[in-house]
Steps between C-alpha positions, in 0.01 A plus 500: 500500500289560810734776615475675163121473507485648848730780389274579205193511726689720746591749229152500346320573827791705642486295819853578619483856369195570717665350805298179510561125474315202356393387846361843587302514177351156557417575862351833395286333232369250752428770760309712248289204387404403854427863584255548212369150424185581696373694199416170329257430785380855564437621144230237430321608819503867397377420148244246622191717444254473212473751216174664388393176327565286808808337347810430712863457403551194719758476778704213352525673162601835652762332719656321201501817287645704788790259549572468127503874430710569810750232400540606137524873574743453788727285286484765226587770752798300616628382163453827308483790747741322739353637823391301810139614458219244496160569348153374591142623513488840669277504807383859462396459139328163542294635790399806296412277206292261713321754719458803274534400135342153495187625679405734214171385345551342161870418542618140477831368633650496148399868468659583834825328408484676164527831686812371676651404163421846360667664799805279462527566127478875564775479760713295258473782245588757767817306576595471133454876454718569804219672691506266797876532539471878467247508785736296714786742429277802575440393861714693756762296685333543841170367365678199353651433840159546661365230266768260625419583863126470437540158343707395800221608736241338274680167475550493879130566557411226252710261706346605831144478364554172317632349822202619705732696728317812387132461408227710353235606747149463353286815482243319714739535793398864524855629506690752292819291520536304171753242621612352827735249659392142442140408578322739737838639601650160582740272314336159473542176310783280382539687167588820685757308701646369175533858372668623819740207493582570135547873558737452793695231315530705181606814688763302690636344181508833317675679788761224512540531120423131448504390138149416386346669804164578341463165324604311813238696692227413249592130488538458877174682568320293234622178661366617837169598339455158337582321825248707697230451237558123499473485880221749575301511170470878525327562167436827313395832652193485273372189322229672299236493772665510843762743632781367717722782633757243612534344153750546218438821307459335158732210420460205736824295509418176317605250233221499240502268199634561150255643249521589131462874427194628313617777265173547312471868605789602278387706202146573621545878550277719281635850425194600297234399754551790746432757227191311385353466850610827666568742220832658407513762779432264790724226360792735447459650849517157664801408287666830600456429872643149457789648299587755770499233768728256318719783367592644839475188715765339284714812475503544876579135563776501239664809653489355850635157408772627266631736766495226761691269265747772407416457131516872428776726375644803680211714376237260629410363156402133483708278274312396182191677629323482162523122498356485851212727400429306180476169687280664760274637224473153351383388845175691463445369147581140593305510826191641333535259209513206740209637712714511814506883510801727448838365607769735626827513691432364849612686807573164665801472266664691783524173692737362238694825480533496877642150462768637266348465153630764260449357150247340271619150589296524820191588296551195280505280812178663623336468158581132467349437842179678393479277192549198725232634735240440227557127554650469848263681731696394813754765401236756591320334788809408697573866581232701685491880513623490856828343389566761232383808692816529718711536183276779375528689829880475500524602133267791574744617767789481251316720251385758757860572597529712183279768657812698593550586129189721493574873520305584816615862496290575190140467610381550144621150420515355852124527559413332167760233581333445838159459333651259251642255750233532767204443268637184340447288813202700627304455176654163410598635160830606344320700230302700758817604680676599179196694379460695822870583504504618139192720538634644827841570343352700212276686745779579747743621237227722357425645845872564547519682168749243370305367203813506283624201701195293400571281200227538234416130526433539872215738412357239264531217751358709786198589284451131416502414871241769573275309258606171665405619849181662374376197311204460738369847417561442130315168517194673641519783249495271197281235658756217478 
């Protein structure tokens, strides 16, 4: 009976067909959860500000909504789309929503989340009409590869920054260098030591082809982190008032108590409010910018992860791509509807793929853990950034190795490819890199007199990104 059940699950998820095993999928699901669980802590901090009326969403409510939406969507991605992609609140979109959209006079948080729902619904329609898939197919092969490479560089930088190994240099320092090694050019603090230990251990395990290398690295490094915190009481790098450069970057290893989730934010989004308070033109412009961000962030992430997992055919097409895109579109609708901001495929899913995950079973494991995280907060607080960061750096390396597939002899596509992958980490945005690459590609092919090679949709997308990059000028022109 058990053997037949396992065989049915194997056939449904195509575990054996994709060269995976049950143990790899479970390990991959665990690795992905630990790599991205920080979003449940970080998202409430980003959305902590007040709207124009002085109202706040509330950290506990945002955390509960973030975990619930991530869990449900990730399970749906695994069970229906059958890919090892986990979803959670997108960091680029939530920051834009909190800093740019929510500060508009007259807008309330329900109005702001209403704009996210509108953007998600629009993207859902674009998927159903086949437009989003058509855009994906219109992208030249070298640019698709550049997206994979860029995401690899981006995910590695995320790991290095999260661990404090690389840090932002404040403008007050009077320097033109945006980042530097450690603090004032020096590596200090126990958390940095934890990261270095984890990186060396993970690299050694990967090189020796140890089963479960990435997960072992995360667990071993987390154990060391918890021991050091218990002995030295290191604390956070910032507690709300005081900065401690030798502290943990965000999650302090601890064992907090159980608490019931508060899900009262669900259903509070208002899709009519933005038009009432801003007018149709301004509301639609903001929704358009949000749409572009979630559209191309997710597309880029999907391309990178699918290629890394080998879940593409000989022509580079992703298996069941429409299902993936539909679930991703629902992420924006569900995230806005729950007031946790748009959810999308997370680049940290690469940690699970690096562990060997190839099917949706891994996503189901990750999703279940997110649901549990609503109640069992130790699942989140046991693993600091510094313990996960080594996995992200190693996975970044794995993805960057595809750079050899770019046609470097054709500068008309090589230069746009370069802009694509270099701007993702430098601007901390997947969408920015994709946009710059697309605009540059159309420009370069035009300069070369090879416009016939430009797919018609690339003209449309490039024009949309010109608007995206020029939003500041447009804002001033219409007085938004």
